[in-house]
């Protein structure tokens, strides 16, 4: 399971957000360049199509593949009170033949996406991952080099933390409290809930950039 | 007035009215009410007591200093705190009423620095006094003759008017500030609000982005544009190969029943391979979506070795040789195929040229391989994968070695190595596929019941699982039927009823052939020119195709048998069972070497 929130930030403030996260997390940032394949199962695998995502991490010298299946979100009154989305997730590293495997099993490529950005992975009560990426679409199949940003002016910020069935409340609280630190720059909410941008983000960003003008990260 | 003076001296400057009350002959009295409130007598007594206490403390401190003895600071501080409390109380008592005529300056700052001396002075300078008188006359110009209370009222009215004017001016100034965004002084910074148009744009972009990332909206390439590029990125070059891409793309409706351009070109190849005389070397394997399942279904294909209809002597006659020659010419047309398919075929041809004996089988082989290629590329390789699961290891890479030592086309269907670090869900999800694929709509299949859902694909558990599975399979020949159910998924590729009927006679066969070879070495027919089909898995594969005699793969198998490299094949269908039955016995590797000896 994981707790996840998403938010958007204008591209011009991404650098300020990076500085803020650098200060909050205390770890160096990781480059993110992920080619994401979203595979949908064919009718031979059941009436209800299931979705599986294959993530190829291109930031490493040798591409590493991960398979990921995100289940449905937790529902109920308790889930509605949480400010984060809790959903079941299965993730595993796989070899590079996974794509062929899935094709052979009967999955079809539904869409693909290239995510470019950075991420911070740190520990704050629970391991938290903050990812800031721009979503790029490929005009032709697998044409990574021709990828163009889907929304040039806006990037997506995603905060995830792994959770278990018995501790998701604490994890949700930890993620929520961390999100409070980011309020000057962005609003975070459950995926699917629109937040808008923070109007005063420009002021916060300028102050962040000016304070740390001398720091080269 | 001495009392008043003394009181004032203790606390601050002498109030000027009190002083004035002294100087002029007309003695002014304090307002009786104020006087009552002041409680001058009591205040005086208290002040005196305070004075005495302070002086007492000072004397004590003096004595301590002279005697050089250590001061008992605790006591001293206690006395001091008592004294300060008394002072505080006195000041509080008269503070409330002294505002009218007493200045009690706590601090001097820029505001009152110029005013304070004037207010503290008992008498103004003559010039200032003259100014003061002049201003007073100006103020009271029109009303000086009136009684005092009227003067007071009029002055109040003037003050009110001035106050109103000031307020109006304030509002006007603040409005202008807001309008022009001037807000310069601290504390009144305006919150920047987004322009509505801008906000709408951002909202739209946000929705686009969220939908794309979470749901994939706006990222789906139209079906007609989904063609594999000739140059794949490096991380995909090894992963995807010819024929993988286009056929594995779901259209937007999610159906996998569409004919893709790449596929259709392959079909054309297959048709090209048909001899002009209408003699089918092999039946072309159409797309599952193709309504016309087979070309020339009425034309029975040639009888091949090992076919139930075949002549036992056919093994000795190079029957398709002429056709092969013709097709070798037609192979040139294959070069017009897509890049990936060209690679495949070239590889096949290259490889097959190693052994010249096999030349006669090249085109049928390539044809068969094309068929299998198509079949595979249709994404209906559930069969393959199902076979794989019964293999030794779920994480196998198909390698193929031929006797010549050359590495023939390794169109290996390699499965990913699952390092399941995070948990179980996906493996169990995968496990769910198999029961679905194999056992749905048929509850009577006892063979393959994947009952144990192993949460972790640890190697020990894995091998145990397969051991259990193989045991079950052995017990129940119905496994074969379940296997065929898997095949059934592949639309119209293999006519299952025919297989079923042909296999019904085999179903009674015992597990005597368990010791036969392994399955996993299933080159799925795509290795070019490989004729060392000494793996019963391949045998099985071929034979499964061979069940429908018109299947080109059957021909492939047969012809390979002719080559003599593989002697397992026998000419009757019963012997197909070894290959099939051997499938589950993948774990029992040591039996493999026996196979060749057994089946000669």
Tab-separated table of C-alpha atoms in Angstrom, chain B residues 96-373:
chain	number	residue	atom	x	y	z
B	96	UNK	CA	-6.166	56.912	36.190
B	97	UNK	CA	-6.930	60.451	37.201
B	98	UNK	CA	-3.677	62.078	36.563
B	99	UNK	CA	-3.907	61.860	32.878
B	100	UNK	CA	-5.767	65.059	32.685
B	101	UNK	CA	-3.052	67.202	34.075
B	102	UNK	CA	-0.014	65.177	34.712
B	103	UNK	CA	2.611	64.207	32.286
B	104	UNK	CA	4.343	61.081	33.246
B	105	UNK	CA	6.874	60.568	30.552
B	106	UNK	CA	8.146	57.037	30.383
B	107	UNK	CA	10.345	57.590	27.484
B	108	UNK	CA	11.285	60.211	25.048
B	109	UNK	CA	10.987	59.477	21.442
B	110	UNK	CA	10.812	61.392	18.286
B	111	UNK	CA	7.177	62.057	18.642
B	112	UNK	CA	7.206	63.854	21.895
B	113	UNK	CA	10.717	65.180	22.015
B	114	UNK	CA	9.725	68.573	20.845
B	115	UNK	CA	6.518	68.719	22.699
B	116	UNK	CA	7.660	67.411	25.997
B	117	UNK	CA	9.619	70.394	27.182
B	118	UNK	CA	6.735	72.624	26.374
B	119	UNK	CA	4.358	70.425	28.247
B	120	UNK	CA	6.666	70.062	31.189
B	121	UNK	CA	7.481	73.649	31.422
B	122	UNK	CA	5.776	75.650	34.036
B	123	UNK	CA	5.698	78.681	31.838
B	124	UNK	CA	6.254	79.125	28.193
B	125	UNK	CA	8.852	81.256	26.676
B	126	UNK	CA	7.577	84.720	25.967
B	127	UNK	CA	7.740	84.228	22.235
B	128	UNK	CA	6.007	80.929	22.477
B	129	UNK	CA	3.524	82.386	24.787
B	130	UNK	CA	2.833	85.142	22.321
B	131	UNK	CA	2.345	82.625	19.585
B	132	UNK	CA	0.117	80.603	21.782
B	133	UNK	CA	-2.035	83.615	22.505
B	134	UNK	CA	-2.219	84.553	18.850
B	135	UNK	CA	-3.324	81.080	17.835
B	136	UNK	CA	-5.855	80.990	20.562
B	137	UNK	CA	-7.311	84.239	19.423
B	138	UNK	CA	-7.467	83.014	15.878
B	139	UNK	CA	-9.217	79.919	16.980
B	140	UNK	CA	-11.690	81.654	19.079
B	141	UNK	CA	-12.112	84.460	16.661
B	142	UNK	CA	-15.741	84.255	16.119
B	143	UNK	CA	-16.810	82.845	19.374
B	144	UNK	CA	-14.728	84.459	21.975
B	145	UNK	CA	-17.555	86.626	23.049
B	146	UNK	CA	-19.785	83.717	23.701
B	147	UNK	CA	-20.098	81.887	26.905
B	148	UNK	CA	-17.622	79.157	27.534
B	149	UNK	CA	-19.856	76.216	26.980
B	150	UNK	CA	-20.884	77.513	23.612
B	151	UNK	CA	-17.284	78.010	22.760
B	152	UNK	CA	-16.638	74.493	23.769
B	153	UNK	CA	-19.424	73.201	21.595
B	154	UNK	CA	-18.296	75.138	18.620
B	155	UNK	CA	-14.800	73.933	19.030
B	156	UNK	CA	-16.043	70.423	19.283
B	157	UNK	CA	-18.005	70.887	16.088
B	158	UNK	CA	-14.906	72.085	14.353
B	159	UNK	CA	-12.983	69.104	15.587
B	160	UNK	CA	-15.630	66.798	14.298
B	161	UNK	CA	-15.599	68.376	10.898
B	162	UNK	CA	-11.879	68.081	10.693
B	163	UNK	CA	-12.074	64.467	11.770
B	164	UNK	CA	-14.630	63.712	9.081
B	165	UNK	CA	-12.495	65.338	6.447
B	166	UNK	CA	-9.537	63.291	7.556
B	167	UNK	CA	-11.460	60.082	7.318
B	168	UNK	CA	-12.688	60.856	3.850
B	169	UNK	CA	-9.168	61.600	2.777
B	170	UNK	CA	-7.985	58.309	4.226
B	171	UNK	CA	-10.530	56.312	2.317
B	172	UNK	CA	-9.749	58.083	-0.904
B	173	UNK	CA	-6.066	57.434	-0.458
B	174	UNK	CA	-6.523	53.769	0.351
B	175	UNK	CA	-8.826	53.291	-2.614
B	176	UNK	CA	-6.295	54.811	-4.892
B	177	UNK	CA	-3.626	52.621	-3.427
B	178	UNK	CA	-5.622	49.522	-4.102
B	179	UNK	CA	-6.501	50.588	-7.568
B	180	UNK	CA	-2.982	51.354	-8.569
B	181	UNK	CA	-1.448	48.610	-6.504
B	182	UNK	CA	0.754	50.961	-4.627
B	183	UNK	CA	0.475	49.525	-1.139
B	184	UNK	CA	3.900	50.638	-0.241
B	185	UNK	CA	3.959	50.805	3.423
B	186	UNK	CA	4.414	47.608	5.372
B	187	UNK	CA	1.450	45.840	6.733
B	188	UNK	CA	-0.817	46.530	3.845
B	189	UNK	CA	0.647	44.284	1.139
B	190	UNK	CA	-2.120	43.177	-1.097
B	191	UNK	CA	-2.500	39.472	-1.781
B	192	UNK	CA	-1.823	39.028	-5.463
B	193	UNK	CA	-4.869	37.582	-7.075
B	194	UNK	CA	-4.779	35.706	-10.305
B	195	UNK	CA	-6.423	37.054	-13.277
B	196	UNK	CA	-9.472	35.021	-14.094
B	197	UNK	CA	-8.312	34.193	-17.553
B	198	UNK	CA	-4.968	33.138	-16.261
B	199	UNK	CA	-6.534	31.058	-13.555
B	200	UNK	CA	-8.718	29.318	-16.083
B	201	UNK	CA	-5.744	28.531	-18.249
B	202	UNK	CA	-3.848	27.078	-15.362
B	203	UNK	CA	-6.831	25.043	-14.322
B	204	UNK	CA	-7.113	23.640	-17.780
B	205	UNK	CA	-3.449	22.761	-17.905
B	206	UNK	CA	-3.686	21.162	-14.540
B	207	UNK	CA	-6.576	18.989	-15.558
B	208	UNK	CA	-4.716	17.971	-18.649
B	209	UNK	CA	-1.650	17.039	-16.710
B	210	UNK	CA	-3.439	15.141	-14.005
B	211	UNK	CA	-5.545	13.241	-16.478
B	212	UNK	CA	-2.497	12.335	-18.485
B	213	UNK	CA	-0.456	11.102	-15.599
B	214	UNK	CA	-3.181	9.289	-13.767
B	215	UNK	CA	-5.379	8.093	-16.559
B	216	UNK	CA	-3.403	8.388	-19.737
B	217	UNK	CA	-5.707	10.851	-21.408
B	218	UNK	CA	-4.152	12.594	-24.309
B	219	UNK	CA	-1.306	10.175	-24.613
B	220	UNK	CA	-2.838	7.482	-26.705
B	221	UNK	CA	-1.529	7.365	-30.189
B	222	UNK	CA	-4.152	6.745	-32.812
B	223	UNK	CA	-4.186	3.250	-33.979
B	224	UNK	CA	-3.189	4.008	-37.460
B	225	UNK	CA	-0.048	5.717	-36.347
B	226	UNK	CA	1.137	2.926	-34.166
B	227	UNK	CA	3.999	1.526	-36.067
B	228	UNK	CA	7.239	0.556	-34.559
B	229	UNK	CA	9.909	2.977	-35.539
B	230	UNK	CA	12.841	1.592	-37.364
B	231	UNK	CA	15.212	2.887	-34.757
B	232	UNK	CA	14.187	2.023	-31.269
B	233	UNK	CA	15.683	3.652	-28.235
B	234	UNK	CA	18.512	1.752	-26.730
B	235	UNK	CA	16.578	0.380	-23.841
B	236	UNK	CA	13.966	-1.002	-26.165
B	237	UNK	CA	16.191	-2.236	-28.906
B	238	UNK	CA	16.929	-5.429	-27.105
B	239	UNK	CA	13.549	-5.788	-25.657
B	240	UNK	CA	11.337	-5.298	-28.581
B	241	UNK	CA	12.056	-6.935	-31.828
B	242	UNK	CA	10.359	-7.426	-35.084
B	243	UNK	CA	6.752	-7.940	-34.974
B	244	UNK	CA	6.398	-7.214	-31.347
B	245	UNK	CA	5.304	-3.713	-31.468
B	246	UNK	CA	2.373	-3.168	-33.669
B	247	UNK	CA	0.596	-6.298	-32.800
B	248	UNK	CA	0.827	-5.619	-29.172
B	249	UNK	CA	-0.808	-2.295	-29.163
B	250	UNK	CA	-4.282	-2.097	-27.938
B	251	UNK	CA	-6.526	0.123	-29.837
B	252	UNK	CA	-8.388	2.631	-27.897
B	253	UNK	CA	-11.313	0.400	-27.422
B	254	UNK	CA	-9.147	-2.167	-25.836
B	255	UNK	CA	-9.978	-4.861	-28.273
B	256	UNK	CA	-7.169	-6.911	-29.539
B	257	UNK	CA	-8.928	-7.981	-32.604
B	258	UNK	CA	-7.604	-5.508	-35.053
B	259	UNK	CA	-5.474	-6.217	-37.998
B	260	UNK	CA	-2.312	-4.283	-37.910
B	261	UNK	CA	-0.370	-3.123	-40.891
B	262	UNK	CA	2.689	-5.052	-39.931
B	263	UNK	CA	0.730	-8.106	-39.517
B	264	UNK	CA	-1.055	-7.762	-42.737
B	265	UNK	CA	2.219	-7.461	-44.519
B	266	UNK	CA	3.232	-10.676	-42.970
B	267	UNK	CA	0.130	-12.215	-44.245
B	268	UNK	CA	1.024	-11.074	-47.647
B	269	UNK	CA	4.281	-12.826	-47.259
B	270	UNK	CA	2.531	-15.941	-46.403
B	271	UNK	CA	0.377	-15.669	-49.387
B	272	UNK	CA	3.404	-15.062	-51.456
B	273	UNK	CA	4.824	-18.243	-50.224
B	274	UNK	CA	1.974	-20.147	-51.600
B	275	UNK	CA	2.866	-21.756	-54.778
B	276	UNK	CA	1.205	-20.409	-57.784
B	277	UNK	CA	-0.339	-23.677	-58.391
B	278	UNK	CA	-2.431	-23.252	-55.423
B	279	UNK	CA	-0.525	-25.793	-53.553
B	280	UNK	CA	-0.093	-24.568	-50.110
B	281	UNK	CA	3.143	-25.334	-48.572
B	282	UNK	CA	1.487	-24.489	-45.486
B	283	UNK	CA	-1.630	-22.822	-44.607
B	284	UNK	CA	-1.089	-19.221	-43.862
B	285	UNK	CA	-1.752	-18.372	-40.310
B	286	UNK	CA	-4.086	-15.485	-40.361
B	287	UNK	CA	-4.634	-12.865	-37.800
B	288	UNK	CA	-7.085	-13.885	-35.185
B	289	UNK	CA	-9.187	-11.031	-36.164
B	290	UNK	CA	-9.391	-12.065	-39.696
B	291	UNK	CA	-12.808	-13.299	-40.429
B	292	UNK	CA	-11.646	-15.446	-43.225
B	293	UNK	CA	-9.700	-17.749	-41.103
B	294	UNK	CA	-7.884	-19.743	-43.619
B	295	UNK	CA	-7.043	-19.348	-47.181
B	296	UNK	CA	-8.271	-22.043	-49.343
B	297	UNK	CA	-9.650	-24.095	-46.593
B	298	UNK	CA	-10.997	-26.509	-49.014
B	299	UNK	CA	-7.635	-27.262	-50.492
B	300	UNK	CA	-6.021	-29.854	-48.343
B	301	UNK	CA	-2.404	-29.184	-47.877
B	302	UNK	CA	0.208	-31.581	-48.797
B	303	UNK	CA	0.588	-34.638	-46.807
B	304	UNK	CA	3.639	-34.443	-44.719
B	305	UNK	CA	5.493	-36.948	-42.812
B	306	UNK	CA	3.942	-37.846	-39.562
B	307	UNK	CA	0.624	-36.666	-40.648
B	308	UNK	CA	-2.121	-39.125	-40.025
B	309	UNK	CA	-2.845	-38.995	-43.663
B	310	UNK	CA	0.671	-39.380	-44.748
B	311	UNK	CA	2.113	-42.220	-46.555
B	312	UNK	CA	4.592	-44.081	-44.429
B	313	UNK	CA	7.028	-43.803	-47.246
B	314	UNK	CA	6.917	-40.156	-47.353
B	315	UNK	CA	9.879	-39.891	-45.135
B	316	UNK	CA	12.014	-40.984	-47.941
B	317	UNK	CA	10.733	-38.748	-50.596
B	318	UNK	CA	11.802	-35.201	-50.689
B	319	UNK	CA	8.380	-34.193	-51.637
B	320	UNK	CA	8.348	-30.536	-51.145
B	321	UNK	CA	11.610	-30.022	-52.805
B	322	UNK	CA	10.258	-28.596	-55.940
B	323	UNK	CA	8.005	-26.361	-54.078
B	324	UNK	CA	10.883	-25.343	-51.923
B	325	UNK	CA	12.823	-24.249	-54.902
B	326	UNK	CA	9.974	-22.200	-56.137
B	327	UNK	CA	9.569	-20.652	-52.807
B	328	UNK	CA	13.148	-19.816	-52.532
B	329	UNK	CA	12.585	-17.614	-55.447
B	330	UNK	CA	9.647	-16.112	-53.828
B	331	UNK	CA	11.687	-15.488	-50.806
B	332	UNK	CA	13.076	-12.548	-52.545
B	333	UNK	CA	9.816	-10.904	-52.044
B	334	UNK	CA	10.195	-11.410	-48.414
B	335	UNK	CA	12.898	-8.863	-48.468
B	336	UNK	CA	10.245	-6.303	-48.900
B	337	UNK	CA	8.937	-7.083	-45.533
B	338	UNK	CA	9.320	-4.904	-42.576
B	339	UNK	CA	12.721	-4.457	-41.241
B	340	UNK	CA	12.282	-6.738	-38.341
B	341	UNK	CA	10.837	-9.492	-40.317
B	342	UNK	CA	13.617	-9.161	-42.755
B	343	UNK	CA	16.055	-9.596	-39.997
B	344	UNK	CA	14.329	-12.676	-38.896
B	345	UNK	CA	14.181	-14.222	-42.263
B	346	UNK	CA	17.688	-13.309	-43.115
B	347	UNK	CA	18.760	-14.843	-39.955
B	348	UNK	CA	16.871	-17.910	-40.758
B	349	UNK	CA	18.321	-18.135	-44.165
B	350	UNK	CA	21.775	-17.494	-42.928
B	351	UNK	CA	21.509	-20.031	-40.292
B	352	UNK	CA	19.944	-22.561	-42.432
B	353	UNK	CA	22.641	-22.277	-44.964
B	354	UNK	CA	24.967	-23.829	-42.487
B	355	UNK	CA	23.620	-27.183	-43.220
B	356	UNK	CA	23.037	-27.570	-46.851
B	357	UNK	CA	20.941	-30.585	-46.400
B	358	UNK	CA	18.377	-28.448	-44.918
B	359	UNK	CA	18.117	-26.338	-47.938
B	360	UNK	CA	15.083	-28.010	-49.107
B	361	UNK	CA	13.351	-27.189	-45.945
B	362	UNK	CA	14.192	-23.608	-45.805
B	363	UNK	CA	11.223	-22.068	-47.287
B	364	UNK	CA	8.738	-24.270	-45.584
B	365	UNK	CA	10.560	-23.626	-42.414
B	366	UNK	CA	10.560	-19.963	-42.958
B	367	UNK	CA	6.985	-20.145	-43.898
B	368	UNK	CA	6.174	-22.013	-40.810
B	369	UNK	CA	8.173	-19.618	-38.838
B	370	UNK	CA	6.326	-16.786	-40.350
B	371	UNK	CA	3.166	-18.406	-39.355
B	372	UNK	CA	4.362	-18.888	-35.898
B	373	UNK	CA	5.728	-15.440	-35.915
